[in-house]
Amino acid sequence: MAQVVVVTSGKGGVGKTTSSAAFATGLAQRGKKTVVIDFDVGLRNLDLIMGVERRVVFDIVNVIQGEARLNQALIRDKRVDSLSILPASQTRDKDALTRDGVAKIIEELSKEFDYILCDSPAGIEKGALLALYFADQAIVVTNPEVSSVRDSDRILGVLQSRSKRAEEKKDPVKEHLLVTRFDPARVERGEMLKLEDIQEILSIPLLGVIPESESVLKASNTGTPVIMDAESLAGQAYADAVARFLGEDRPHRFIEAEKKGLFKRLFGGRAA
């Protein structure tokens, strides 16, 4: 039976879709048959970050409304064999999503895939609530800033009260914390929250810390999930997070400020 994993946050712009693309790709690279669903109806960015925007013919709304079969809407990734993408609609309203329709899609996908990742829109509107409703696990993405952490705390409350597992009084959704855009030097200067403070506020296990990195923007612009850039710090951090998600014990990297030598102090240097 597939595990349904929602990638969520309370605030927009924290890197949910980047994280969904990286995580889905990382799981597939590890031999897990994975599908990632874009729930952001009306905006739709996952297909761009995955580099499949020109291959979108049908989308999740077409499937729900009976205008296409699921296998017609699924896009197979050309780089990683065991990875598929189900895009959102760019032209429909979020009300086109229905709980029964999403339930049927997840039930059908569960027969074929090991992991179903749900890339949630920000906040707690209909698309976000449907993305998290069927979750077995949740990756809560937050930036090290007060407003982002506060909104993530609100999402945790929704997960604990409005998921299918909560309604049916089953074991709660398993929660993981993913901190993105982390800059240890700015933390030292007091411009960002410390990891300890974020963990104290949210009280869920830390899955990964993704450093602020120019490679994330570059990857998004080229339609390549950043985890495929094994040279970049962000790519390595996502790979570590996927490994931890699968039960491996890996130390957290990129969480301490780099001690610059004389050369770097004089000439600077940027993260990859």
Tab-separated table of C-alpha atoms in Angstrom:
chain	number	residue	atom	x	y	z
A	1	MET	CA	0.000	0.000	0.000
A	2	ALA	CA	1.351	3.404	-0.963
A	3	GLN	CA	2.308	6.002	1.604
A	4	VAL	CA	0.627	9.354	0.999
A	5	VAL	CA	2.954	12.227	1.904
A	6	VAL	CA	1.841	15.859	1.860
A	7	VAL	CA	4.416	18.627	1.454
A	8	THR	CA	2.825	21.611	3.149
A	9	SER	CA	3.288	24.956	4.888
A	10	GLY	CA	1.169	27.816	6.069
A	11	LYS	CA	3.015	30.468	4.101
A	12	GLY	CA	3.713	30.842	0.402
A	13	GLY	CA	7.188	31.178	-1.054
A	14	VAL	CA	8.976	28.886	1.400
A	15	GLY	CA	10.007	26.258	-1.156
A	16	LYS	CA	7.211	23.679	-1.016
A	17	THR	CA	7.161	22.934	-4.730
A	18	THR	CA	10.962	22.901	-4.951
A	19	SER	CA	10.950	20.470	-2.008
A	20	SER	CA	8.185	18.322	-3.528
A	21	ALA	CA	10.124	18.004	-6.785
A	22	ALA	CA	13.395	17.255	-5.004
A	23	PHE	CA	11.826	14.748	-2.613
A	24	ALA	CA	9.876	12.886	-5.284
A	25	THR	CA	12.980	12.685	-7.471
A	26	GLY	CA	15.120	11.541	-4.535
A	27	LEU	CA	12.700	8.763	-3.590
A	28	ALA	CA	12.568	7.591	-7.197
A	29	GLN	CA	16.371	7.666	-7.419
A	30	ARG	CA	16.384	5.344	-4.404
A	31	GLY	CA	14.231	2.834	-6.302
A	32	LYS	CA	10.856	3.835	-4.854
A	33	LYS	CA	8.056	4.093	-7.393
A	34	THR	CA	6.887	7.656	-6.802
A	35	VAL	CA	4.232	9.998	-8.133
A	36	VAL	CA	3.963	13.675	-7.234
A	37	ILE	CA	0.616	15.497	-7.552
A	38	ASP	CA	0.270	19.264	-7.976
A	39	PHE	CA	-2.726	20.481	-5.944
A	40	ASP	CA	-2.185	24.166	-6.736
A	41	VAL	CA	-5.090	24.485	-9.205
A	42	GLY	CA	-5.052	27.811	-11.039
A	43	LEU	CA	-1.320	28.453	-10.600
A	44	ARG	CA	0.532	25.202	-11.401
A	45	ASN	CA	4.290	25.397	-10.978
A	46	LEU	CA	5.335	21.807	-10.320
A	47	ASP	CA	5.444	20.956	-14.030
A	48	LEU	CA	7.857	23.866	-14.614
A	49	ILE	CA	10.204	22.826	-11.827
A	50	MET	CA	10.076	19.221	-13.042
A	51	GLY	CA	10.740	20.357	-16.619
A	52	VAL	CA	7.621	18.734	-18.109
A	53	GLU	CA	5.461	21.818	-18.824
A	54	ARG	CA	5.447	21.150	-22.588
A	55	ARG	CA	4.221	17.607	-22.046
A	56	VAL	CA	1.061	18.534	-20.103
A	57	VAL	CA	-2.039	17.483	-22.057
A	58	PHE	CA	-4.461	16.506	-19.289
A	59	ASP	CA	-4.445	17.371	-15.579
A	60	ILE	CA	-5.929	16.333	-12.244
A	61	VAL	CA	-9.178	18.249	-12.878
A	62	ASN	CA	-9.654	16.521	-16.248
A	63	VAL	CA	-9.366	13.185	-14.445
A	64	ILE	CA	-11.753	14.142	-11.629
A	65	GLN	CA	-14.347	15.410	-14.098
A	66	GLY	CA	-14.116	12.322	-16.289
A	67	GLU	CA	-12.565	14.126	-19.254
A	68	ALA	CA	-9.444	11.940	-19.225
A	69	ARG	CA	-8.219	8.700	-17.702
A	70	LEU	CA	-5.559	8.856	-14.999
A	71	ASN	CA	-2.942	7.167	-17.167
A	72	GLN	CA	-3.519	9.842	-19.838
A	73	ALA	CA	-2.793	12.642	-17.365
A	74	LEU	CA	0.260	11.055	-15.712
A	75	ILE	CA	3.591	12.241	-17.119
A	76	ARG	CA	6.521	9.841	-16.830
A	77	ASP	CA	9.802	11.518	-15.996
A	78	LYS	CA	12.402	10.951	-18.712
A	79	ARG	CA	15.363	11.133	-16.312
A	80	VAL	CA	14.224	8.839	-13.497
A	81	ASP	CA	12.261	5.757	-14.589
A	82	SER	CA	10.195	5.265	-11.457
A	83	LEU	CA	8.956	8.885	-11.217
A	84	SER	CA	5.647	10.302	-12.495
A	85	ILE	CA	3.937	13.693	-12.274
A	86	LEU	CA	0.209	14.514	-12.153
A	87	PRO	CA	-0.100	18.229	-13.018
A	88	ALA	CA	-2.670	20.719	-11.768
A	89	SER	CA	-5.000	22.678	-14.026
A	90	GLN	CA	-3.946	26.209	-14.906
A	91	THR	CA	-7.372	27.346	-16.079
A	92	ARG	CA	-9.872	25.858	-13.614
A	93	ASP	CA	-11.015	27.017	-10.216
A	94	LYS	CA	-9.951	25.257	-7.013
A	95	ASP	CA	-13.597	24.233	-6.503
A	96	ALA	CA	-13.094	21.785	-9.375
A	97	LEU	CA	-11.248	19.572	-6.883
A	98	THR	CA	-13.525	17.239	-4.918
A	99	ARG	CA	-12.751	14.937	-2.017
A	100	ASP	CA	-14.356	11.952	-3.767
A	101	GLY	CA	-12.420	12.681	-6.941
A	102	VAL	CA	-9.094	12.949	-5.111
A	103	ALA	CA	-9.909	9.774	-3.128
A	104	LYS	CA	-10.419	7.807	-6.356
A	105	ILE	CA	-7.159	9.085	-7.820
A	106	ILE	CA	-5.194	8.186	-4.677
A	107	GLU	CA	-6.841	4.765	-4.514
A	108	GLU	CA	-5.883	4.055	-8.126
A	109	LEU	CA	-2.329	5.372	-7.721
A	110	SER	CA	-1.874	3.269	-4.571
A	111	LYS	CA	-2.056	0.118	-6.686
A	112	GLU	CA	1.030	1.116	-8.661
A	113	PHE	CA	3.198	3.426	-6.549
A	114	ASP	CA	5.147	3.192	-3.289
A	115	TYR	CA	4.873	6.914	-2.508
A	116	ILE	CA	2.265	9.509	-3.474
A	117	LEU	CA	3.576	13.030	-2.790
A	118	CYS	CA	0.992	15.809	-2.614
A	119	ASP	CA	2.417	19.259	-3.382
A	120	SER	CA	0.082	21.504	-1.411
A	121	PRO	CA	-0.721	25.140	-2.087
A	122	ALA	CA	-0.011	27.507	0.782
A	123	GLY	CA	-2.494	28.180	3.538
A	124	ILE	CA	-5.660	26.289	4.414
A	125	GLU	CA	-7.927	26.837	1.425
A	126	LYS	CA	-9.657	23.956	-0.367
A	127	GLY	CA	-6.702	22.697	-2.401
A	128	ALA	CA	-4.468	22.653	0.668
A	129	LEU	CA	-7.058	20.858	2.798
A	130	LEU	CA	-7.551	18.194	0.107
A	131	ALA	CA	-3.786	17.775	-0.284
A	132	LEU	CA	-3.377	16.993	3.409
A	133	TYR	CA	-6.659	15.144	4.030
A	134	PHE	CA	-5.426	11.714	2.875
A	135	ALA	CA	-1.877	12.056	4.255
A	136	ASP	CA	-0.090	9.328	6.170
A	137	GLN	CA	2.954	11.567	6.591
A	138	ALA	CA	3.559	15.308	6.305
A	139	ILE	CA	6.683	17.254	5.432
A	140	VAL	CA	6.153	20.708	6.915
A	141	VAL	CA	8.324	23.240	5.089
A	142	THR	CA	9.299	26.428	6.880
A	143	ASN	CA	11.802	29.255	6.580
A	144	PRO	CA	13.731	30.436	9.661
A	145	GLU	CA	11.538	33.485	10.172
A	146	VAL	CA	8.793	34.161	12.712
A	147	SER	CA	5.833	34.494	10.323
A	148	SER	CA	6.711	31.294	8.457
A	149	VAL	CA	7.125	29.266	11.644
A	150	ARG	CA	3.897	30.648	13.106
A	151	ASP	CA	1.963	29.681	9.961
A	152	SER	CA	3.547	26.213	10.011
A	153	ASP	CA	2.341	25.806	13.584
A	154	ARG	CA	-1.166	26.543	12.366
A	155	ILE	CA	-0.842	23.883	9.641
A	156	LEU	CA	0.198	21.332	12.274
A	157	GLY	CA	-3.058	22.047	14.068
A	158	VAL	CA	-4.996	21.425	10.847
A	159	LEU	CA	-3.141	18.143	10.251
A	160	GLN	CA	-3.996	16.993	13.759
A	161	SER	CA	-7.690	17.869	13.473
A	162	ARG	CA	-8.834	17.778	9.843
A	163	SER	CA	-7.003	14.875	8.224
A	164	LYS	CA	-8.730	11.595	7.426
A	165	ARG	CA	-6.612	9.906	10.078
A	166	ALA	CA	-7.841	12.407	12.676
A	167	GLU	CA	-11.471	11.955	11.614
A	168	GLU	CA	-11.203	8.162	11.823
A	169	LYS	CA	-9.274	8.323	15.124
A	170	LYS	CA	-6.328	6.410	13.659
A	171	ASP	CA	-2.654	6.957	14.442
A	172	PRO	CA	-1.894	10.629	13.715
A	173	VAL	CA	-0.177	11.850	10.575
A	174	LYS	CA	3.582	11.405	11.002
A	175	GLU	CA	5.120	14.876	10.879
A	176	HIS	CA	8.571	15.923	9.653
A	177	LEU	CA	10.178	19.380	9.718
A	178	LEU	CA	12.083	20.667	6.703
A	179	VAL	CA	13.790	24.043	7.163
A	180	THR	CA	14.611	25.770	3.881
A	181	ARG	CA	16.617	28.869	2.902
A	182	PHE	CA	18.772	28.475	6.016
A	183	ASP	CA	21.789	30.752	6.313
A	184	PRO	CA	23.964	30.018	9.375
A	185	ALA	CA	25.814	33.337	9.098
A	186	ARG	CA	22.539	35.282	9.254
A	187	VAL	CA	21.440	33.133	12.196
A	188	GLU	CA	24.658	34.098	14.006
A	189	ARG	CA	23.887	37.764	13.339
A	190	GLY	CA	20.404	37.341	14.783
A	191	GLU	CA	18.690	37.931	11.421
A	192	MET	CA	17.128	34.458	11.299
A	193	LEU	CA	15.668	32.105	13.890
A	194	LYS	CA	17.932	29.431	15.311
A	195	LEU	CA	17.121	25.804	14.538
A	196	GLU	CA	16.623	25.174	18.256
A	197	ASP	CA	13.992	27.918	18.420
A	198	ILE	CA	12.125	26.565	15.393
A	199	GLN	CA	12.125	23.048	16.837
A	200	GLU	CA	10.980	24.329	20.221
A	201	ILE	CA	8.025	26.162	18.667
A	202	LEU	CA	6.909	23.366	16.320
A	203	SER	CA	7.962	20.323	18.381
A	204	ILE	CA	8.261	17.912	15.452
A	205	PRO	CA	11.325	15.901	14.356
A	206	LEU	CA	13.825	17.685	12.130
A	207	LEU	CA	14.086	15.920	8.773
A	208	GLY	CA	16.429	18.279	6.992
A	209	VAL	CA	17.957	21.730	6.705
A	210	ILE	CA	18.316	23.132	3.190
A	211	PRO	CA	20.854	25.956	2.944
A	212	GLU	CA	20.172	29.178	1.065
A	213	SER	CA	21.666	28.449	-2.338
A	214	GLU	CA	21.748	30.002	-5.805
A	215	SER	CA	21.544	26.474	-7.238
A	216	VAL	CA	17.855	26.275	-6.193
A	217	LEU	CA	16.910	29.174	-8.474
A	218	LYS	CA	19.106	27.850	-11.255
A	219	ALA	CA	17.500	24.409	-10.986
A	220	SER	CA	13.982	25.886	-11.047
A	221	ASN	CA	14.764	27.959	-14.130
A	222	THR	CA	16.120	24.948	-16.013
A	223	GLY	CA	13.350	22.530	-15.014
A	224	THR	CA	15.724	20.247	-13.119
A	225	PRO	CA	14.958	19.230	-9.511
A	226	VAL	CA	17.846	20.591	-7.438
A	227	ILE	CA	18.518	17.165	-5.889
A	228	MET	CA	19.908	16.154	-9.298
A	229	ASP	CA	22.682	18.740	-8.839
A	230	ALA	CA	24.833	16.586	-6.596
A	231	GLU	CA	27.565	19.242	-6.487
A	232	SER	CA	25.327	21.863	-4.861
A	233	LEU	CA	24.891	22.143	-1.113
A	234	ALA	CA	21.094	22.254	-1.509
A	235	GLY	CA	21.118	19.114	-3.651
A	236	GLN	CA	23.211	17.283	-1.073
A	237	ALA	CA	20.961	18.484	1.758
A	238	TYR	CA	17.840	17.205	-0.014
A	239	ALA	CA	19.549	13.853	-0.639
A	240	ASP	CA	20.351	13.657	3.086
A	241	ALA	CA	16.732	14.456	3.969
A	242	VAL	CA	15.416	11.730	1.653
A	243	ALA	CA	17.825	9.243	3.229
A	244	ARG	CA	16.599	10.174	6.724
A	245	PHE	CA	12.995	9.885	5.551
A	246	LEU	CA	13.768	6.320	4.466
A	247	GLY	CA	15.225	5.517	7.880
A	248	GLU	CA	18.928	6.140	7.409
A	249	ASP	CA	20.939	7.870	10.108
A	250	ARG	CA	22.715	10.881	8.622
A	251	PRO	CA	24.176	13.876	10.468
A	252	HIS	CA	22.803	17.317	9.643
A	253	ARG	CA	25.158	19.370	7.507
A	254	PHE	CA	25.311	23.023	6.470
A	255	ILE	CA	23.940	24.262	9.790
A	256	GLU	CA	27.105	25.921	11.108
A	257	ALA	CA	28.518	29.210	9.800
A	258	GLU	CA	31.629	28.675	7.712
A	259	LYS	CA	34.788	29.990	9.342
A	260	LYS	CA	36.365	32.029	6.583
A	261	GLY	CA	40.106	32.123	6.127
A	262	LEU	CA	41.989	35.265	5.130
A	263	PHE	CA	41.511	34.646	1.390
A	264	LYS	CA	37.731	34.294	1.680
A	265	ARG	CA	37.472	37.284	3.994
A	266	LEU	CA	39.259	39.369	1.391
A	267	PHE	CA	37.603	38.034	-1.755
A	268	GLY	CA	34.291	36.595	-0.507
A	269	GLY	CA	32.598	33.451	-1.676
A	270	ARG	CA	29.091	32.212	-2.309
A	271	ALA	CA	27.304	28.970	-1.565
A	272	ALA	CA	26.759	26.643	-4.471
